[in-house]
């Protein structure tokens, strides 16, 4: 069963704007991770946030986690055309043996 | 750059053929995974391995099989390919340890069965 669900499914913005993507999940987690996938390529890990953390930063990325609402958000600031990709959240549950992915958000950054 | 490699990147074959998708990593990771992904969709775990001679089926039922004879190598085999097997197959690995952290992905193998 699907654990992570991203929202929106697609997002189109102009270069320089901020992009926010949300992820909701259903069961308790050990950590939540965000990945990026360029069209037809493999996934690249962006950031990991543990269940006892509320916010994490990495360069232009900011991730928040609200375990009471079972949700996370990924903010990309000052977006660039090169940020165009699909973004997936993935959760590690109590069994701790696998990552469960959502359907992803397709981000298009127009130059 | 992740040191995990998949071959072939693209494969078009006829129904009934046997195929093997190769996956190799040079990071010494014990944990390896195969995910299946249809265009625009989420990834589904089909196989995973915690080390040599350890293989398990994932959440999505798959007619494929895997083997783990060497730490660095985790090939996936389809004995008789069918059009329903058309998909992208992604291999990944992660470090050992109690907590599952970052997965390192290969570039994927896109399989088309005619």
JSON list of C-alpha atoms in Angstrom, two decimals:
[
{"chain": "A", "resi": 1, "resn": "UNK", "atom": "CA", "xyz": [0.00, 0.00, 0.00]},
{"chain": "A", "resi": 2, "resn": "UNK", "atom": "CA", "xyz": [1.19, 3.50, -0.75]},
{"chain": "A", "resi": 3, "resn": "UNK", "atom": "CA", "xyz": [2.67, 5.27, 2.24]},
{"chain": "A", "resi": 4, "resn": "UNK", "atom": "CA", "xyz": [3.65, 8.69, 0.92]},
{"chain": "A", "resi": 5, "resn": "UNK", "atom": "CA", "xyz": [1.36, 10.90, -1.09]},
{"chain": "A", "resi": 6, "resn": "UNK", "atom": "CA", "xyz": [2.75, 14.07, -2.65]},
{"chain": "A", "resi": 7, "resn": "UNK", "atom": "CA", "xyz": [0.78, 17.19, -3.32]},
{"chain": "A", "resi": 8, "resn": "UNK", "atom": "CA", "xyz": [0.52, 18.78, -5.81]},
{"chain": "A", "resi": 9, "resn": "UNK", "atom": "CA", "xyz": [1.01, 16.19, -8.53]},
{"chain": "A", "resi": 10, "resn": "UNK", "atom": "CA", "xyz": [2.43, 18.88, -10.80]},
{"chain": "A", "resi": 11, "resn": "UNK", "atom": "CA", "xyz": [3.76, 22.37, -10.18]},
{"chain": "A", "resi": 12, "resn": "UNK", "atom": "CA", "xyz": [4.87, 24.96, -12.72]},
{"chain": "A", "resi": 13, "resn": "UNK", "atom": "CA", "xyz": [6.70, 28.13, -11.59]},
{"chain": "A", "resi": 14, "resn": "UNK", "atom": "CA", "xyz": [9.02, 30.81, -12.93]},
{"chain": "A", "resi": 15, "resn": "UNK", "atom": "CA", "xyz": [12.74, 30.86, -12.29]},
{"chain": "A", "resi": 16, "resn": "UNK", "atom": "CA", "xyz": [13.53, 32.65, -9.03]},
{"chain": "A", "resi": 17, "resn": "UNK", "atom": "CA", "xyz": [10.27, 31.69, -7.35]},
{"chain": "A", "resi": 18, "resn": "UNK", "atom": "CA", "xyz": [10.02, 29.28, -4.44]},
{"chain": "A", "resi": 19, "resn": "UNK", "atom": "CA", "xyz": [8.54, 25.81, -4.87]},
{"chain": "A", "resi": 20, "resn": "UNK", "atom": "CA", "xyz": [6.75, 23.98, -2.08]},
{"chain": "A", "resi": 21, "resn": "UNK", "atom": "CA", "xyz": [5.81, 20.32, -2.24]},
{"chain": "A", "resi": 22, "resn": "UNK", "atom": "CA", "xyz": [3.93, 18.43, 0.41]},
{"chain": "A", "resi": 23, "resn": "UNK", "atom": "CA", "xyz": [3.92, 14.80, 1.45]},
{"chain": "A", "resi": 24, "resn": "UNK", "atom": "CA", "xyz": [1.47, 12.97, 3.67]},
{"chain": "A", "resi": 25, "resn": "UNK", "atom": "CA", "xyz": [1.90, 9.46, 5.02]},
{"chain": "A", "resi": 26, "resn": "UNK", "atom": "CA", "xyz": [-0.23, 6.99, 6.91]},
{"chain": "A", "resi": 27, "resn": "UNK", "atom": "CA", "xyz": [1.76, 5.09, 9.52]},
{"chain": "A", "resi": 28, "resn": "UNK", "atom": "CA", "xyz": [4.50, 5.90, 12.00]},
{"chain": "A", "resi": 29, "resn": "UNK", "atom": "CA", "xyz": [7.96, 6.41, 10.57]},
{"chain": "A", "resi": 30, "resn": "UNK", "atom": "CA", "xyz": [11.62, 6.25, 11.56]},
{"chain": "A", "resi": 31, "resn": "UNK", "atom": "CA", "xyz": [12.65, 8.79, 8.97]},
{"chain": "A", "resi": 32, "resn": "UNK", "atom": "CA", "xyz": [11.40, 10.51, 5.83]},
{"chain": "A", "resi": 33, "resn": "UNK", "atom": "CA", "xyz": [13.53, 11.19, 2.79]},
{"chain": "A", "resi": 34, "resn": "UNK", "atom": "CA", "xyz": [13.18, 13.32, -0.31]},
{"chain": "A", "resi": 35, "resn": "UNK", "atom": "CA", "xyz": [14.55, 12.30, -3.68]},
{"chain": "A", "resi": 36, "resn": "UNK", "atom": "CA", "xyz": [14.79, 13.94, -7.06]},
{"chain": "A", "resi": 37, "resn": "UNK", "atom": "CA", "xyz": [14.46, 12.19, -10.41]},
{"chain": "A", "resi": 38, "resn": "UNK", "atom": "CA", "xyz": [15.26, 13.73, -13.77]},
{"chain": "A", "resi": 39, "resn": "UNK", "atom": "CA", "xyz": [13.22, 12.31, -16.63]},
{"chain": "A", "resi": 40, "resn": "UNK", "atom": "CA", "xyz": [14.23, 8.74, -17.45]},
{"chain": "A", "resi": 41, "resn": "UNK", "atom": "CA", "xyz": [17.03, 8.67, -14.89]},
{"chain": "A", "resi": 42, "resn": "UNK", "atom": "CA", "xyz": [17.63, 7.19, -11.46]},
{"chain": "A", "resi": 43, "resn": "UNK", "atom": "CA", "xyz": [16.76, 8.88, -8.20]},
{"chain": "A", "resi": 44, "resn": "UNK", "atom": "CA", "xyz": [19.12, 11.14, -6.30]},
{"chain": "A", "resi": 45, "resn": "UNK", "atom": "CA", "xyz": [18.86, 11.53, -2.54]},
{"chain": "A", "resi": 46, "resn": "UNK", "atom": "CA", "xyz": [18.27, 15.11, -1.38]},
{"chain": "A", "resi": 47, "resn": "UNK", "atom": "CA", "xyz": [17.69, 15.09, 2.34]},
{"chain": "A", "resi": 48, "resn": "UNK", "atom": "CA", "xyz": [16.73, 12.83, 5.26]},
{"chain": "A", "resi": 49, "resn": "UNK", "atom": "CA", "xyz": [14.79, 13.96, 8.31]},
{"chain": "A", "resi": 50, "resn": "UNK", "atom": "CA", "xyz": [14.37, 11.75, 11.34]},
{"chain": "A", "resi": 51, "resn": "UNK", "atom": "CA", "xyz": [11.11, 11.35, 13.22]},
{"chain": "A", "resi": 52, "resn": "UNK", "atom": "CA", "xyz": [12.45, 13.37, 16.18]},
{"chain": "A", "resi": 53, "resn": "UNK", "atom": "CA", "xyz": [13.46, 16.30, 13.96]},
{"chain": "A", "resi": 54, "resn": "UNK", "atom": "CA", "xyz": [11.14, 19.12, 12.89]},
{"chain": "A", "resi": 55, "resn": "UNK", "atom": "CA", "xyz": [13.17, 20.99, 10.30]},
{"chain": "A", "resi": 56, "resn": "UNK", "atom": "CA", "xyz": [16.28, 20.51, 8.24]},
{"chain": "A", "resi": 57, "resn": "UNK", "atom": "CA", "xyz": [18.17, 22.63, 5.72]},
{"chain": "A", "resi": 58, "resn": "UNK", "atom": "CA", "xyz": [20.53, 21.79, 2.91]},
{"chain": "A", "resi": 59, "resn": "UNK", "atom": "CA", "xyz": [21.57, 24.60, 0.59]},
{"chain": "A", "resi": 60, "resn": "UNK", "atom": "CA", "xyz": [18.39, 25.90, -1.07]},
{"chain": "A", "resi": 61, "resn": "UNK", "atom": "CA", "xyz": [16.32, 23.06, 0.37]},
{"chain": "A", "resi": 62, "resn": "UNK", "atom": "CA", "xyz": [14.27, 23.22, 3.53]},
{"chain": "A", "resi": 63, "resn": "UNK", "atom": "CA", "xyz": [12.34, 20.23, 4.81]},
{"chain": "A", "resi": 64, "resn": "UNK", "atom": "CA", "xyz": [9.84, 20.21, 7.64]},
{"chain": "A", "resi": 65, "resn": "UNK", "atom": "CA", "xyz": [8.25, 17.25, 9.37]},
{"chain": "A", "resi": 66, "resn": "UNK", "atom": "CA", "xyz": [5.08, 17.23, 11.44]},
{"chain": "A", "resi": 67, "resn": "UNK", "atom": "CA", "xyz": [4.62, 13.75, 12.89]},
{"chain": "A", "resi": 68, "resn": "UNK", "atom": "CA", "xyz": [1.34, 14.70, 14.56]},
{"chain": "A", "resi": 69, "resn": "UNK", "atom": "CA", "xyz": [-0.14, 15.49, 11.14]},
{"chain": "A", "resi": 70, "resn": "UNK", "atom": "CA", "xyz": [1.90, 12.79, 9.40]},
{"chain": "A", "resi": 71, "resn": "UNK", "atom": "CA", "xyz": [3.11, 15.28, 6.85]},
{"chain": "A", "resi": 72, "resn": "UNK", "atom": "CA", "xyz": [6.28, 16.80, 5.46]},
{"chain": "A", "resi": 73, "resn": "UNK", "atom": "CA", "xyz": [7.06, 19.65, 3.11]},
{"chain": "A", "resi": 74, "resn": "UNK", "atom": "CA", "xyz": [9.98, 20.36, 0.81]},
{"chain": "A", "resi": 75, "resn": "UNK", "atom": "CA", "xyz": [10.73, 23.98, -0.02]},
{"chain": "A", "resi": 76, "resn": "UNK", "atom": "CA", "xyz": [13.12, 24.87, -2.83]},
{"chain": "A", "resi": 77, "resn": "UNK", "atom": "CA", "xyz": [14.06, 28.53, -2.69]},
{"chain": "A", "resi": 78, "resn": "UNK", "atom": "CA", "xyz": [15.12, 30.68, -5.64]},
{"chain": "A", "resi": 79, "resn": "UNK", "atom": "CA", "xyz": [14.34, 27.92, -8.12]},
{"chain": "A", "resi": 80, "resn": "UNK", "atom": "CA", "xyz": [16.34, 27.42, -11.31]},
{"chain": "A", "resi": 81, "resn": "UNK", "atom": "CA", "xyz": [15.45, 25.81, -14.62]},
{"chain": "A", "resi": 82, "resn": "UNK", "atom": "CA", "xyz": [17.83, 22.99, -13.65]},
{"chain": "A", "resi": 83, "resn": "UNK", "atom": "CA", "xyz": [15.53, 22.15, -10.71]},
{"chain": "A", "resi": 84, "resn": "UNK", "atom": "CA", "xyz": [12.97, 20.82, -13.20]},
{"chain": "A", "resi": 85, "resn": "UNK", "atom": "CA", "xyz": [12.43, 17.19, -12.16]},
{"chain": "A", "resi": 86, "resn": "UNK", "atom": "CA", "xyz": [10.11, 14.88, -10.26]},
{"chain": "A", "resi": 87, "resn": "UNK", "atom": "CA", "xyz": [10.40, 14.98, -6.49]},
{"chain": "A", "resi": 88, "resn": "UNK", "atom": "CA", "xyz": [9.49, 11.99, -4.33]},
{"chain": "A", "resi": 89, "resn": "UNK", "atom": "CA", "xyz": [9.08, 11.58, -0.63]},
{"chain": "A", "resi": 90, "resn": "UNK", "atom": "CA", "xyz": [9.84, 8.19, 0.86]},
{"chain": "A", "resi": 91, "resn": "UNK", "atom": "CA", "xyz": [9.31, 6.86, 4.34]},
{"chain": "A", "resi": 92, "resn": "UNK", "atom": "CA", "xyz": [11.03, 4.26, 6.46]},
{"chain": "A", "resi": 93, "resn": "UNK", "atom": "CA", "xyz": [8.57, 2.62, 8.81]},
{"chain": "A", "resi": 94, "resn": "UNK", "atom": "CA", "xyz": [8.95, 0.68, 12.00]},
{"chain": "A", "resi": 95, "resn": "UNK", "atom": "CA", "xyz": [10.11, -2.45, 10.23]},
{"chain": "A", "resi": 96, "resn": "UNK", "atom": "CA", "xyz": [13.07, -0.36, 9.03]},
{"chain": "A", "resi": 97, "resn": "UNK", "atom": "CA", "xyz": [13.84, -2.55, 6.06]},
{"chain": "A", "resi": 98, "resn": "UNK", "atom": "CA", "xyz": [12.53, -0.61, 3.11]},
{"chain": "A", "resi": 99, "resn": "UNK", "atom": "CA", "xyz": [11.73, 2.78, 1.68]},
{"chain": "A", "resi": 100, "resn": "UNK", "atom": "CA", "xyz": [8.14, 3.32, 0.53]},
{"chain": "A", "resi": 101, "resn": "UNK", "atom": "CA", "xyz": [7.74, 5.97, -2.15]},
{"chain": "A", "resi": 102, "resn": "UNK", "atom": "CA", "xyz": [4.88, 8.26, -3.09]},
{"chain": "A", "resi": 103, "resn": "UNK", "atom": "CA", "xyz": [3.86, 9.11, -6.66]},
{"chain": "A", "resi": 104, "resn": "UNK", "atom": "CA", "xyz": [5.92, 12.27, -6.77]},
{"chain": "A", "resi": 105, "resn": "UNK", "atom": "CA", "xyz": [5.47, 15.91, -7.74]},
{"chain": "A", "resi": 106, "resn": "UNK", "atom": "CA", "xyz": [6.54, 16.97, -11.21]},
{"chain": "A", "resi": 107, "resn": "UNK", "atom": "CA", "xyz": [8.17, 20.39, -10.88]},
{"chain": "A", "resi": 108, "resn": "UNK", "atom": "CA", "xyz": [8.68, 22.53, -13.97]},
{"chain": "A", "resi": 109, "resn": "UNK", "atom": "CA", "xyz": [10.73, 25.70, -13.59]},
{"chain": "A", "resi": 110, "resn": "UNK", "atom": "CA", "xyz": [10.32, 28.00, -16.57]},
{"chain": "A", "resi": 111, "resn": "UNK", "atom": "CA", "xyz": [13.29, 30.23, -17.52]},
{"chain": "B", "resi": 1, "resn": "UNK", "atom": "CA", "xyz": [28.23, 10.50, -7.89]},
{"chain": "B", "resi": 2, "resn": "UNK", "atom": "CA", "xyz": [26.93, 7.12, -6.78]},
{"chain": "B", "resi": 3, "resn": "UNK", "atom": "CA", "xyz": [29.01, 4.11, -7.73]},
{"chain": "B", "resi": 4, "resn": "UNK", "atom": "CA", "xyz": [26.16, 1.88, -8.78]},
{"chain": "B", "resi": 5, "resn": "UNK", "atom": "CA", "xyz": [25.76, 0.76, -12.34]},
{"chain": "B", "resi": 6, "resn": "UNK", "atom": "CA", "xyz": [22.96, -0.82, -14.30]},
{"chain": "B", "resi": 7, "resn": "UNK", "atom": "CA", "xyz": [23.11, -2.44, -17.71]},
{"chain": "B", "resi": 8, "resn": "UNK", "atom": "CA", "xyz": [21.55, -2.33, -20.16]},
{"chain": "B", "resi": 9, "resn": "UNK", "atom": "CA", "xyz": [20.02, 1.16, -19.98]},
{"chain": "B", "resi": 10, "resn": "UNK", "atom": "CA", "xyz": [17.51, 0.27, -22.65]},
{"chain": "B", "resi": 11, "resn": "UNK", "atom": "CA", "xyz": [16.34, -3.14, -23.85]},
{"chain": "B", "resi": 12, "resn": "UNK", "atom": "CA", "xyz": [13.69, -4.02, -26.44]},
{"chain": "B", "resi": 13, "resn": "UNK", "atom": "CA", "xyz": [12.95, -7.72, -26.75]},
{"chain": "B", "resi": 14, "resn": "UNK", "atom": "CA", "xyz": [10.27, -10.08, -27.99]},
{"chain": "B", "resi": 15, "resn": "UNK", "atom": "CA", "xyz": [7.83, -12.03, -25.87]},
{"chain": "B", "resi": 16, "resn": "UNK", "atom": "CA", "xyz": [9.18, -15.24, -24.38]},
{"chain": "B", "resi": 17, "resn": "UNK", "atom": "CA", "xyz": [12.82, -14.19, -24.25]},
{"chain": "B", "resi": 18, "resn": "UNK", "atom": "CA", "xyz": [14.92, -14.60, -21.14]},
{"chain": "B", "resi": 19, "resn": "UNK", "atom": "CA", "xyz": [16.56, -11.42, -19.92]},
{"chain": "B", "resi": 20, "resn": "UNK", "atom": "CA", "xyz": [18.94, -10.46, -17.15]},
{"chain": "B", "resi": 21, "resn": "UNK", "atom": "CA", "xyz": [19.29, -6.92, -15.87]},
{"chain": "B", "resi": 22, "resn": "UNK", "atom": "CA", "xyz": [22.67, -6.32, -14.29]},
{"chain": "B", "resi": 23, "resn": "UNK", "atom": "CA", "xyz": [23.35, -4.18, -11.22]},
{"chain": "B", "resi": 24, "resn": "UNK", "atom": "CA", "xyz": [26.74, -3.64, -9.63]},
{"chain": "B", "resi": 25, "resn": "UNK", "atom": "CA", "xyz": [27.95, -1.35, -6.88]},
{"chain": "B", "resi": 26, "resn": "UNK", "atom": "CA", "xyz": [31.47, -0.58, -5.71]},
{"chain": "B", "resi": 27, "resn": "UNK", "atom": "CA", "xyz": [30.60, 0.92, -2.34]},
{"chain": "B", "resi": 28, "resn": "UNK", "atom": "CA", "xyz": [30.67, -2.35, -0.40]},
{"chain": "B", "resi": 29, "resn": "UNK", "atom": "CA", "xyz": [27.02, -1.96, 0.59]},
{"chain": "B", "resi": 30, "resn": "UNK", "atom": "CA", "xyz": [25.33, -5.01, 2.06]},
{"chain": "B", "resi": 31, "resn": "UNK", "atom": "CA", "xyz": [21.77, -3.89, 1.31]},
{"chain": "B", "resi": 32, "resn": "UNK", "atom": "CA", "xyz": [20.55, -3.86, -2.28]},
{"chain": "B", "resi": 33, "resn": "UNK", "atom": "CA", "xyz": [17.12, -3.34, -3.81]},
{"chain": "B", "resi": 34, "resn": "UNK", "atom": "CA", "xyz": [15.18, -3.61, -7.04]},
{"chain": "B", "resi": 35, "resn": "UNK", "atom": "CA", "xyz": [12.32, -1.20, -7.64]},
{"chain": "B", "resi": 36, "resn": "UNK", "atom": "CA", "xyz": [9.89, -1.18, -10.57]},
{"chain": "B", "resi": 37, "resn": "UNK", "atom": "CA", "xyz": [8.55, 2.15, -11.84]},
{"chain": "B", "resi": 38, "resn": "UNK", "atom": "CA", "xyz": [6.01, 2.84, -14.56]},
{"chain": "B", "resi": 39, "resn": "UNK", "atom": "CA", "xyz": [6.10, 6.30, -16.22]},
{"chain": "B", "resi": 40, "resn": "UNK", "atom": "CA", "xyz": [4.86, 9.03, -13.92]},
{"chain": "B", "resi": 41, "resn": "UNK", "atom": "CA", "xyz": [4.22, 6.59, -11.13]},
{"chain": "B", "resi": 42, "resn": "UNK", "atom": "CA", "xyz": [5.68, 5.67, -7.77]},
{"chain": "B", "resi": 43, "resn": "UNK", "atom": "CA", "xyz": [8.41, 3.11, -7.21]},
{"chain": "B", "resi": 44, "resn": "UNK", "atom": "CA", "xyz": [7.42, -0.35, -6.05]},
{"chain": "B", "resi": 45, "resn": "UNK", "atom": "CA", "xyz": [9.87, -2.60, -4.24]},
{"chain": "B", "resi": 46, "resn": "UNK", "atom": "CA", "xyz": [10.07, -6.00, -5.94]},
{"chain": "B", "resi": 47, "resn": "UNK", "atom": "CA", "xyz": [13.21, -7.56, -4.39]},
{"chain": "B", "resi": 48, "resn": "UNK", "atom": "CA", "xyz": [15.77, -6.80, -1.73]},
{"chain": "B", "resi": 49, "resn": "UNK", "atom": "CA", "xyz": [18.86, -8.35, -0.22]},
{"chain": "B", "resi": 50, "resn": "UNK", "atom": "CA", "xyz": [20.66, -7.84, 3.05]},
{"chain": "B", "resi": 51, "resn": "UNK", "atom": "CA", "xyz": [23.84, -9.57, 1.93]},
{"chain": "B", "resi": 52, "resn": "UNK", "atom": "CA", "xyz": [25.36, -12.51, 0.12]},
{"chain": "B", "resi": 53, "resn": "UNK", "atom": "CA", "xyz": [22.94, -15.42, -0.26]},
{"chain": "B", "resi": 54, "resn": "UNK", "atom": "CA", "xyz": [20.09, -13.32, 1.18]},
{"chain": "B", "resi": 55, "resn": "UNK", "atom": "CA", "xyz": [17.17, -12.38, -1.07]},
{"chain": "B", "resi": 56, "resn": "UNK", "atom": "CA", "xyz": [13.59, -11.46, -0.24]},
{"chain": "B", "resi": 57, "resn": "UNK", "atom": "CA", "xyz": [10.52, -10.52, -2.24]},
{"chain": "B", "resi": 58, "resn": "UNK", "atom": "CA", "xyz": [9.23, -7.00, -1.90]},
{"chain": "B", "resi": 59, "resn": "UNK", "atom": "CA", "xyz": [5.72, -5.57, -1.79]},
{"chain": "B", "resi": 60, "resn": "UNK", "atom": "CA", "xyz": [4.90, -5.85, -5.48]},
{"chain": "B", "resi": 61, "resn": "UNK", "atom": "CA", "xyz": [4.54, -9.37, -6.76]},
{"chain": "B", "resi": 62, "resn": "UNK", "atom": "CA", "xyz": [6.96, -9.96, -9.60]},
{"chain": "B", "resi": 63, "resn": "UNK", "atom": "CA", "xyz": [7.72, -12.92, -11.83]},
{"chain": "B", "resi": 64, "resn": "UNK", "atom": "CA", "xyz": [11.36, -11.90, -11.83]},
{"chain": "B", "resi": 65, "resn": "UNK", "atom": "CA", "xyz": [14.02, -13.57, -9.70]},
{"chain": "B", "resi": 66, "resn": "UNK", "atom": "CA", "xyz": [17.24, -12.25, -8.20]},
{"chain": "B", "resi": 67, "resn": "UNK", "atom": "CA", "xyz": [20.49, -13.67, -6.88]},
{"chain": "B", "resi": 68, "resn": "UNK", "atom": "CA", "xyz": [23.21, -12.33, -4.59]},
{"chain": "B", "resi": 69, "resn": "UNK", "atom": "CA", "xyz": [26.32, -14.44, -4.95]},
{"chain": "B", "resi": 70, "resn": "UNK", "atom": "CA", "xyz": [28.71, -11.51, -4.52]},
{"chain": "B", "resi": 71, "resn": "UNK", "atom": "CA", "xyz": [28.28, -8.40, -2.39]},
{"chain": "B", "resi": 72, "resn": "UNK", "atom": "CA", "xyz": [28.71, -6.07, -5.33]},
{"chain": "B", "resi": 73, "resn": "UNK", "atom": "CA", "xyz": [26.40, -7.82, -7.78]},
{"chain": "B", "resi": 74, "resn": "UNK", "atom": "CA", "xyz": [22.58, -8.13, -7.71]},
{"chain": "B", "resi": 75, "resn": "UNK", "atom": "CA", "xyz": [21.19, -9.25, -11.07]},
{"chain": "B", "resi": 76, "resn": "UNK", "atom": "CA", "xyz": [17.49, -9.56, -11.89]},
{"chain": "B", "resi": 77, "resn": "UNK", "atom": "CA", "xyz": [16.25, -12.24, -14.29]},
{"chain": "B", "resi": 78, "resn": "UNK", "atom": "CA", "xyz": [13.01, -12.74, -16.19]},
{"chain": "B", "resi": 79, "resn": "UNK", "atom": "CA", "xyz": [12.81, -16.29, -17.56]},
{"chain": "B", "resi": 80, "resn": "UNK", "atom": "CA", "xyz": [10.10, -15.50, -20.11]},
{"chain": "B", "resi": 81, "resn": "UNK", "atom": "CA", "xyz": [9.39, -11.84, -20.75]},
{"chain": "B", "resi": 82, "resn": "UNK", "atom": "CA", "xyz": [5.86, -10.63, -21.50]},
{"chain": "B", "resi": 83, "resn": "UNK", "atom": "CA", "xyz": [4.49, -7.21, -22.54]},
{"chain": "B", "resi": 84, "resn": "UNK", "atom": "CA", "xyz": [3.22, -6.74, -18.96]},
{"chain": "B", "resi": 85, "resn": "UNK", "atom": "CA", "xyz": [6.87, -6.68, -17.85]},
{"chain": "B", "resi": 86, "resn": "UNK", "atom": "CA", "xyz": [7.45, -3.47, -19.80]},
{"chain": "B", "resi": 87, "resn": "UNK", "atom": "CA", "xyz": [8.64, -0.95, -17.23]},
{"chain": "B", "resi": 88, "resn": "UNK", "atom": "CA", "xyz": [11.66, 0.80, -15.78]},
{"chain": "B", "resi": 89, "resn": "UNK", "atom": "CA", "xyz": [13.68, -1.22, -13.28]},
{"chain": "B", "resi": 90, "resn": "UNK", "atom": "CA", "xyz": [15.78, 0.67, -10.75]},
{"chain": "B", "resi": 91, "resn": "UNK", "atom": "CA", "xyz": [18.52, -0.87, -8.64]},
{"chain": "B", "resi": 92, "resn": "UNK", "atom": "CA", "xyz": [19.66, 0.73, -5.39]},
{"chain": "B", "resi": 93, "resn": "UNK", "atom": "CA", "xyz": [21.96, 0.06, -2.47]},
{"chain": "B", "resi": 94, "resn": "UNK", "atom": "CA", "xyz": [22.40, 1.36, 1.05]},
{"chain": "B", "resi": 95, "resn": "UNK", "atom": "CA", "xyz": [24.86, 1.11, 3.89]},
{"chain": "B", "resi": 96, "resn": "UNK", "atom": "CA", "xyz": [24.49, -1.50, 6.59]},
{"chain": "B", "resi": 97, "resn": "UNK", "atom": "CA", "xyz": [23.17, -0.53, 9.96]},
{"chain": "B", "resi": 98, "resn": "UNK", "atom": "CA", "xyz": [20.01, -0.72, 11.99]},
{"chain": "B", "resi": 99, "resn": "UNK", "atom": "CA", "xyz": [18.53, 2.46, 10.56]},
{"chain": "B", "resi": 100, "resn": "UNK", "atom": "CA", "xyz": [17.77, 2.56, 6.86]},
{"chain": "B", "resi": 101, "resn": "UNK", "atom": "CA", "xyz": [19.27, 5.73, 5.48]},
{"chain": "B", "resi": 102, "resn": "UNK", "atom": "CA", "xyz": [20.01, 7.07, 2.03]},
{"chain": "B", "resi": 103, "resn": "UNK", "atom": "CA", "xyz": [19.54, 4.85, -0.99]},
{"chain": "B", "resi": 104, "resn": "UNK", "atom": "CA", "xyz": [21.96, 5.17, -3.90]},
{"chain": "B", "resi": 105, "resn": "UNK", "atom": "CA", "xyz": [20.26, 4.49, -7.23]},
{"chain": "B", "resi": 106, "resn": "UNK", "atom": "CA", "xyz": [21.54, 3.38, -10.58]},
{"chain": "B", "resi": 107, "resn": "UNK", "atom": "CA", "xyz": [20.35, 5.08, -13.76]},
{"chain": "B", "resi": 108, "resn": "UNK", "atom": "CA", "xyz": [17.74, 2.42, -14.40]},
{"chain": "B", "resi": 109, "resn": "UNK", "atom": "CA", "xyz": [17.04, -0.18, -17.08]},
{"chain": "B", "resi": 110, "resn": "UNK", "atom": "CA", "xyz": [14.09, 0.56, -19.31]},
{"chain": "B", "resi": 111, "resn": "UNK", "atom": "CA", "xyz": [12.62, -2.70, -20.59]},
{"chain": "B", "resi": 112, "resn": "UNK", "atom": "CA", "xyz": [10.18, -2.92, -23.48]},
{"chain": "B", "resi": 113, "resn": "UNK", "atom": "CA", "xyz": [8.69, -6.29, -24.33]},
{"chain": "B", "resi": 114, "resn": "UNK", "atom": "CA", "xyz": [6.97, -6.49, -27.70]}
]
